[in-house]
Short mmCIF file of C-alpha atoms in Angstrom, two decimals:
data_model
loop_
_atom_site.label_atom_id
_atom_site.label_comp_id
_atom_site.label_asym_id
_atom_site.label_seq_id
_atom_site.Cartn_x
_atom_site.Cartn_y
_atom_site.Cartn_z
CA MET A 4 -12.83 16.82 32.85
CA PRO A 5 -13.67 15.81 29.27
CA VAL A 6 -11.31 16.05 26.32
CA TYR A 7 -12.41 18.72 23.84
CA SER A 8 -11.74 18.74 20.14
CA MET A 9 -11.17 22.09 18.44
CA THR A 10 -13.46 21.04 15.57
CA GLY A 11 -17.19 21.62 15.84
CA TYR A 12 -20.33 23.25 14.46
CA ALA A 13 -23.42 24.67 16.09
CA SER A 14 -26.37 26.86 15.13
CA ALA A 15 -29.29 28.50 16.90
CA GLN A 16 -32.33 30.55 15.83
CA HIS A 17 -34.71 32.95 17.54
CA SER A 18 -37.93 34.37 16.04
CA THR A 19 -39.92 37.49 17.01
CA THR A 20 -43.05 39.20 15.68
CA SER A 21 -43.93 42.90 15.85
CA ALA A 22 -46.64 45.19 14.47
CA SER A 23 -45.95 47.72 11.75
CA PRO A 24 -44.99 51.28 12.71
CA ASP A 25 -48.45 52.56 11.68
CA GLY A 26 -50.13 50.15 14.13
CA ASP A 27 -51.80 48.10 11.40
CA ALA A 28 -51.83 44.49 12.60
CA LYS A 29 -52.21 43.09 9.12
CA ASN A 30 -48.88 44.62 8.17
CA SER A 31 -47.07 43.06 11.14
CA SER A 32 -43.72 41.44 10.43
CA SER A 33 -41.67 38.65 11.90
CA ALA A 34 -37.90 38.31 12.00
CA GLN A 35 -35.67 35.32 12.62
CA LEU A 36 -32.23 35.80 14.10
CA GLY A 37 -29.83 33.02 13.16
CA LEU A 38 -26.39 32.30 14.58
CA GLU A 39 -23.82 29.81 13.28
CA ILE A 40 -20.47 28.95 14.87
CA ARG A 41 -17.84 26.90 13.04
CA ALA A 42 -14.55 25.89 14.65
CA VAL A 43 -11.42 24.13 13.38
CA ASN A 44 -8.00 23.55 14.92
CA SER A 45 -5.52 26.34 15.51
CA ARG A 46 -2.57 26.96 17.80
CA PHE A 47 -4.36 29.83 19.49
CA LEU A 48 -7.90 31.23 19.79
CA ASP A 49 -8.61 33.00 16.50
CA LEU A 50 -12.07 34.63 16.25
CA SER A 51 -13.71 36.05 13.12
CA PHE A 52 -17.17 37.54 12.77
CA LYS A 53 -19.48 37.91 9.77
CA LEU A 54 -22.39 39.99 11.02
CA PRO A 55 -25.08 42.04 9.25
CA GLU A 56 -25.00 45.80 9.74
CA ASP A 57 -27.78 45.69 12.36
CA LEU A 58 -25.68 43.38 14.57
CA ARG A 59 -22.16 44.78 14.21
CA GLN A 60 -22.47 46.62 17.51
CA PHE A 61 -22.75 43.25 19.30
CA GLU A 62 -19.35 41.95 18.17
CA PRO A 63 -17.64 42.83 21.50
CA VAL A 64 -20.40 41.00 23.38
CA LEU A 65 -20.02 37.90 21.24
CA ARG A 66 -16.22 38.06 21.53
CA ASP A 67 -16.38 38.18 25.35
CA LEU A 68 -18.74 35.19 25.45
CA LEU A 69 -16.46 33.12 23.22
CA VAL A 70 -13.24 34.05 25.00
CA GLY A 71 -14.84 33.11 28.29
CA ARG A 72 -15.61 29.56 27.18
CA LEU A 73 -13.13 28.62 24.44
CA LYS A 74 -9.37 28.36 24.75
CA ARG A 75 -8.05 27.36 21.32
CA GLY A 76 -9.30 27.05 17.76
CA LYS A 77 -10.10 29.09 14.67
CA VAL A 78 -13.71 30.12 15.24
CA GLU A 79 -15.99 31.79 12.72
CA VAL A 80 -19.28 33.33 13.83
CA ARG A 81 -21.99 34.09 11.26
CA ALA A 82 -25.24 35.88 12.06
CA SER A 83 -28.24 36.58 9.84
CA ILE A 84 -31.60 38.32 10.12
CA ASP A 85 -34.51 37.14 7.96
CA HIS A 86 -37.50 39.50 7.82
CA THR A 87 -40.94 38.19 6.80
CA GLN A 88 -43.86 40.48 6.10
CA THR A 89 -47.17 39.02 7.33
CA SER A 90 -49.09 40.86 4.64
CA ALA A 91 -48.13 39.85 1.12
CA ILE A 92 -48.39 43.44 -0.16
CA PRO A 93 -47.78 46.32 2.27
CA ASP A 94 -50.05 49.35 2.02
CA PRO A 95 -48.06 52.51 1.21
CA SER A 96 -49.06 55.45 3.34
CA PRO A 97 -50.33 58.66 1.67
CA LYS A 98 -47.36 60.52 3.12
CA LEU A 99 -44.97 58.10 1.41
CA LEU A 100 -46.82 58.34 -1.90
CA GLN A 101 -46.68 62.13 -1.74
CA ARG A 102 -42.96 62.07 -1.03
CA LEU A 103 -42.28 59.60 -3.86
CA ASN A 104 -44.25 61.74 -6.28
CA ALA A 105 -42.29 64.83 -5.31
CA VAL A 106 -38.96 63.00 -5.69
CA GLN A 107 -40.01 61.69 -9.08
CA ASP A 108 -40.93 65.19 -10.31
CA SER A 109 -37.58 66.50 -9.11
CA VAL A 110 -35.67 63.73 -10.89
CA LYS A 111 -37.57 64.18 -14.16
CA ALA A 112 -36.95 67.93 -14.08
CA TRP A 113 -33.26 67.10 -14.55
CA LEU A 114 -33.60 63.81 -16.40
CA SER A 115 -36.57 64.11 -18.72
CA ASN A 116 -36.04 60.63 -20.14
CA ALA A 117 -36.13 58.92 -16.76
CA ALA A 118 -38.81 56.23 -16.43
CA ASN A 119 -41.71 56.74 -14.10
CA LEU A 120 -41.96 54.78 -10.90
CA SER A 121 -43.79 51.47 -11.35
CA VAL A 122 -46.24 49.89 -8.93
CA ALA A 123 -43.57 47.30 -8.04
CA ASP A 124 -41.12 50.12 -7.24
CA VAL A 125 -43.64 51.77 -4.95
CA ILE A 126 -44.41 48.48 -3.16
CA ARG A 127 -40.71 47.75 -2.67
CA LEU A 128 -40.03 51.23 -1.29
CA SER A 129 -43.09 50.95 0.91
CA ALA A 130 -41.84 47.68 2.39
CA ALA A 131 -38.47 49.31 3.13
CA GLU A 132 -40.24 52.25 4.73
CA GLN A 133 -42.38 50.04 6.97
CA SER A 134 -39.56 47.74 8.10
CA ASP A 135 -38.62 48.47 11.67
CA PRO A 136 -35.09 48.21 13.09
CA ARG A 137 -35.31 45.83 16.06
CA ASP A 138 -33.37 45.92 19.26
CA TRP A 139 -31.60 42.57 19.56
CA SER A 140 -29.74 43.40 22.77
CA GLU A 141 -31.97 41.11 24.84
CA ASP A 142 -32.22 38.31 22.30
CA LEU A 143 -28.66 37.93 20.98
CA PRO A 144 -26.68 37.12 24.19
CA PRO A 145 -28.87 34.20 25.31
CA LEU A 146 -28.95 32.93 21.71
CA ALA A 147 -25.16 33.10 21.58
CA GLU A 148 -24.92 31.22 24.91
CA LYS A 149 -27.16 28.52 23.47
CA ALA A 150 -25.03 28.21 20.32
CA ILE A 151 -21.73 28.15 22.29
CA THR A 152 -23.11 25.42 24.59
CA ALA A 153 -24.09 23.37 21.54
CA LEU A 154 -20.63 23.92 20.07
CA LEU A 155 -18.96 22.73 23.27
CA ASP A 156 -21.17 19.64 23.28
CA ALA A 157 -20.14 18.89 19.69
CA ARG A 158 -16.47 19.43 20.53
CA ARG A 159 -16.76 17.20 23.60
CA ARG A 160 -18.30 14.36 21.58
CA GLU A 161 -15.52 14.66 19.01
CA GLY A 162 -12.97 14.84 21.85
CA ASP A 163 -14.34 11.58 23.31
CA ARG A 164 -13.77 9.87 19.96
CA LEU A 165 -10.25 11.28 19.72
CA GLY A 166 -9.44 10.17 23.27
CA ALA A 167 -10.67 6.63 22.59
CA MET A 168 -8.59 6.46 19.43
CA LEU A 169 -5.48 7.65 21.27
CA LEU A 170 -5.95 5.10 24.04
CA GLU A 171 -6.24 2.39 21.41
CA ARG A 172 -2.97 3.49 19.79
CA ILE A 173 -1.31 3.59 23.20
CA ALA A 174 -2.26 -0.06 23.78
CA GLN A 175 -0.77 -0.99 20.39
CA LEU A 176 2.48 0.88 21.17
CA ARG A 177 2.79 -0.88 24.53
CA LEU A 178 2.43 -4.22 22.75
CA LEU A 179 5.20 -3.30 20.31
CA ALA A 180 7.44 -2.20 23.18
CA ARG A 181 6.90 -5.56 24.92
CA GLN A 182 7.78 -7.35 21.71
CA ALA A 183 11.04 -5.37 21.40
CA THR A 184 12.20 -5.91 25.00
CA PRO A 185 13.39 -9.57 24.73
CA LEU A 186 14.97 -9.08 21.32
CA VAL A 187 18.08 -7.27 22.56
CA PRO A 188 19.36 -10.04 24.93
CA GLN A 189 18.79 -12.59 22.16
CA LEU A 190 20.76 -10.48 19.68
CA VAL A 191 23.61 -10.02 22.21
CA ALA A 192 23.78 -13.77 22.89
CA GLN A 193 23.80 -14.53 19.17
CA GLN A 194 26.53 -11.96 18.53
CA ARG A 195 28.62 -13.27 21.45
CA GLN A 196 28.46 -16.77 20.05
CA ARG A 197 29.33 -15.44 16.59
CA PHE A 198 32.45 -13.74 18.02
CA LEU A 199 33.48 -16.92 19.83
CA ASP A 200 33.07 -19.00 16.68
CA ARG A 201 35.21 -16.55 14.72
CA TRP A 202 37.97 -16.58 17.38
CA ASN A 203 37.94 -20.36 17.47
CA GLU A 204 38.31 -20.42 13.71
CA ALA A 205 41.17 -17.93 13.94
CA LEU A 206 42.89 -20.02 16.63
CA GLY A 207 42.69 -23.06 14.45
CA LEU A 208 44.74 -21.24 11.81
CA THR A 209 47.49 -20.17 14.26
CA ASP A 210 50.18 -22.07 16.16
CA GLY A 211 48.09 -22.00 19.32
CA SER A 212 50.17 -19.30 20.99
CA THR A 213 47.03 -17.32 21.78
CA LEU A 214 45.23 -18.75 24.78
CA PRO A 215 41.58 -19.80 24.45
CA GLU A 216 40.81 -17.79 27.60
CA ALA A 217 42.12 -14.64 25.98
CA ALA A 218 40.03 -15.36 22.91
CA GLN A 219 36.94 -15.81 25.06
CA ASP A 220 37.65 -12.55 26.92
CA ARG A 221 38.06 -10.75 23.63
CA ALA A 222 34.77 -12.19 22.40
CA LEU A 223 33.04 -11.09 25.59
CA THR A 224 34.52 -7.58 25.21
CA GLU A 225 33.29 -7.36 21.60
CA ALA A 226 29.87 -8.68 22.62
CA THR A 227 29.63 -6.12 25.40
CA ALA A 228 30.48 -3.27 23.03
CA PHE A 229 27.91 -4.59 20.60
CA ALA A 230 25.27 -4.79 23.35
CA ILE A 231 25.91 -1.18 24.31
CA ARG A 232 25.48 -0.07 20.70
CA ILE A 233 22.18 -1.85 20.13
CA ASP A 234 20.68 -1.56 23.63
CA VAL A 235 17.25 0.06 23.35
CA ALA A 236 16.14 -0.60 26.92
CA GLU A 237 16.48 3.08 27.78
CA GLU A 238 14.39 4.10 24.74
CA ILE A 239 11.70 1.52 25.61
CA THR A 240 11.60 2.79 29.19
CA ARG A 241 11.11 6.35 27.96
CA VAL A 242 8.43 5.22 25.51
CA ASP A 243 6.53 3.55 28.37
CA SER A 244 6.93 6.71 30.48
CA HIS A 245 5.59 8.95 27.70
CA LEU A 246 2.68 6.59 27.11
CA ASP A 247 1.84 6.63 30.81
CA GLU A 248 1.78 10.44 30.79
CA ILE A 249 -0.32 10.62 27.62
CA GLU A 250 -2.84 8.18 29.08
CA ARG A 251 -2.96 10.16 32.33
CA LEU A 252 -3.61 13.43 30.48
CA ILE A 253 -6.39 11.90 28.36
CA LYS A 254 -8.15 10.56 31.46
CA LYS A 255 -7.65 13.91 33.22
CA GLY A 256 -8.99 15.96 30.30
CA GLY A 257 -9.06 19.74 30.06
CA GLU A 258 -6.59 21.84 28.08
CA ILE A 259 -4.13 19.09 27.15
CA GLY A 260 -3.51 19.61 23.43
CA LYS A 261 -0.16 21.38 23.65
CA ARG A 262 1.28 18.96 26.21
CA LEU A 263 0.10 16.00 24.14
CA ASP A 264 1.77 17.50 21.07
CA PHE A 265 5.08 17.76 22.94
CA LEU A 266 4.85 14.16 24.21
CA ILE A 267 4.08 12.90 20.70
CA GLN A 268 7.27 14.58 19.47
CA GLU A 269 9.25 12.83 22.22
CA LEU A 270 7.66 9.48 21.32
CA HIS A 271 8.68 9.95 17.69
CA ARG A 272 12.25 10.75 18.75
CA GLU A 273 12.50 7.52 20.80
CA ALA A 274 11.09 5.43 17.95
CA ASN A 275 13.63 7.00 15.56
CA THR A 276 16.47 6.18 17.96
CA MET A 277 15.29 2.59 18.22
CA GLY A 278 15.34 2.35 14.44
CA SER A 279 18.86 3.77 14.21
CA LYS A 280 20.13 1.26 16.82
CA SER A 281 18.36 -1.66 15.18
CA ALA A 282 20.61 -4.66 14.50
CA ALA A 283 17.84 -7.00 13.45
CA LEU A 284 14.99 -6.91 10.98
CA GLU A 285 12.47 -7.53 13.75
CA LEU A 286 13.53 -4.38 15.61
CA THR A 287 13.40 -2.38 12.37
CA HIS A 288 9.83 -3.52 11.76
CA ILE A 289 8.83 -2.64 15.31
CA SER A 290 10.38 0.83 14.97
CA VAL A 291 8.52 1.44 11.67
CA ASP A 292 5.20 0.22 13.12
CA MET A 293 5.71 2.50 16.13
CA LYS A 294 6.33 5.53 13.92
CA VAL A 295 3.19 4.82 11.89
CA LEU A 296 1.07 4.69 15.06
CA ILE A 297 2.75 7.80 16.49
CA GLU A 298 2.10 9.73 13.27
CA GLN A 299 -1.57 8.74 13.44
CA MET A 300 -1.67 10.03 17.00
CA ARG A 301 0.07 13.27 15.98
CA GLU A 302 -2.62 14.00 13.35
CA GLN A 303 -5.41 13.58 15.90
CA VAL A 304 -3.67 15.41 18.72
CA GLN A 305 -3.57 18.53 16.47
CA ASN A 306 -7.35 18.72 16.91
CA ILE A 307 -7.40 18.56 20.71
CA GLU A 308 -7.88 21.81 22.64
#
């Protein structure tokens, strides 16, 4: 299965043409139904709709379609209807003119200073009269399916880029872990020799009552305690294990965002522990470089579904 990002955008349009209610072909009108879907990252599936009045009844249908195909993300759905009159100027019917005249007389009987209706007013009211409410029940669902499919394609393409980036960071973290592995035995050997040198210096200042063997044993004991304090082998092993699991999830795909987020937290904890145990500048640099890469991964994992 592919990896899906929660970020994406898609749009779809559908156009229809119908004759005017009075049957006059020259006054036919066309309408274009537009649908836009925008999605960003979110912990859960959060849907919001901005629909014109003619389409509000279809919100449950759109919600069911989205819930059936999306799992996470903040998703905003916008719909619009653009009406276009084929005739530049609609012809007002005599019935409409008669009604407008009667309404005007009624208004002026109460408001004598009211202005008379202009030709532009009559044309505008005539256009509103002749506009027909369309039934979008057969057009909207397939248009929504088309837009959702386009959104999923966009999210998949973005998910592929995120997956490739994460795999690249995984390779860099593995390289850092390999660089850290031989440093600990070297540090222990150096510290052991340092302890021995100090004991030899101390013996040279005494009467020789302390046996060299005892000094060597004490140096070995101190070196062992030091090795235990700075040993990061366990942390490196866990880092490798977490990286293996992250790589497996990316290749598997599907709904992996939350599990990746948890593993990234664990990676950061191990890198912090390595830094706190660091007894050499090289290990400190490796720990810092690891945390930088892990933070980059964390930012991108937040966008994965």
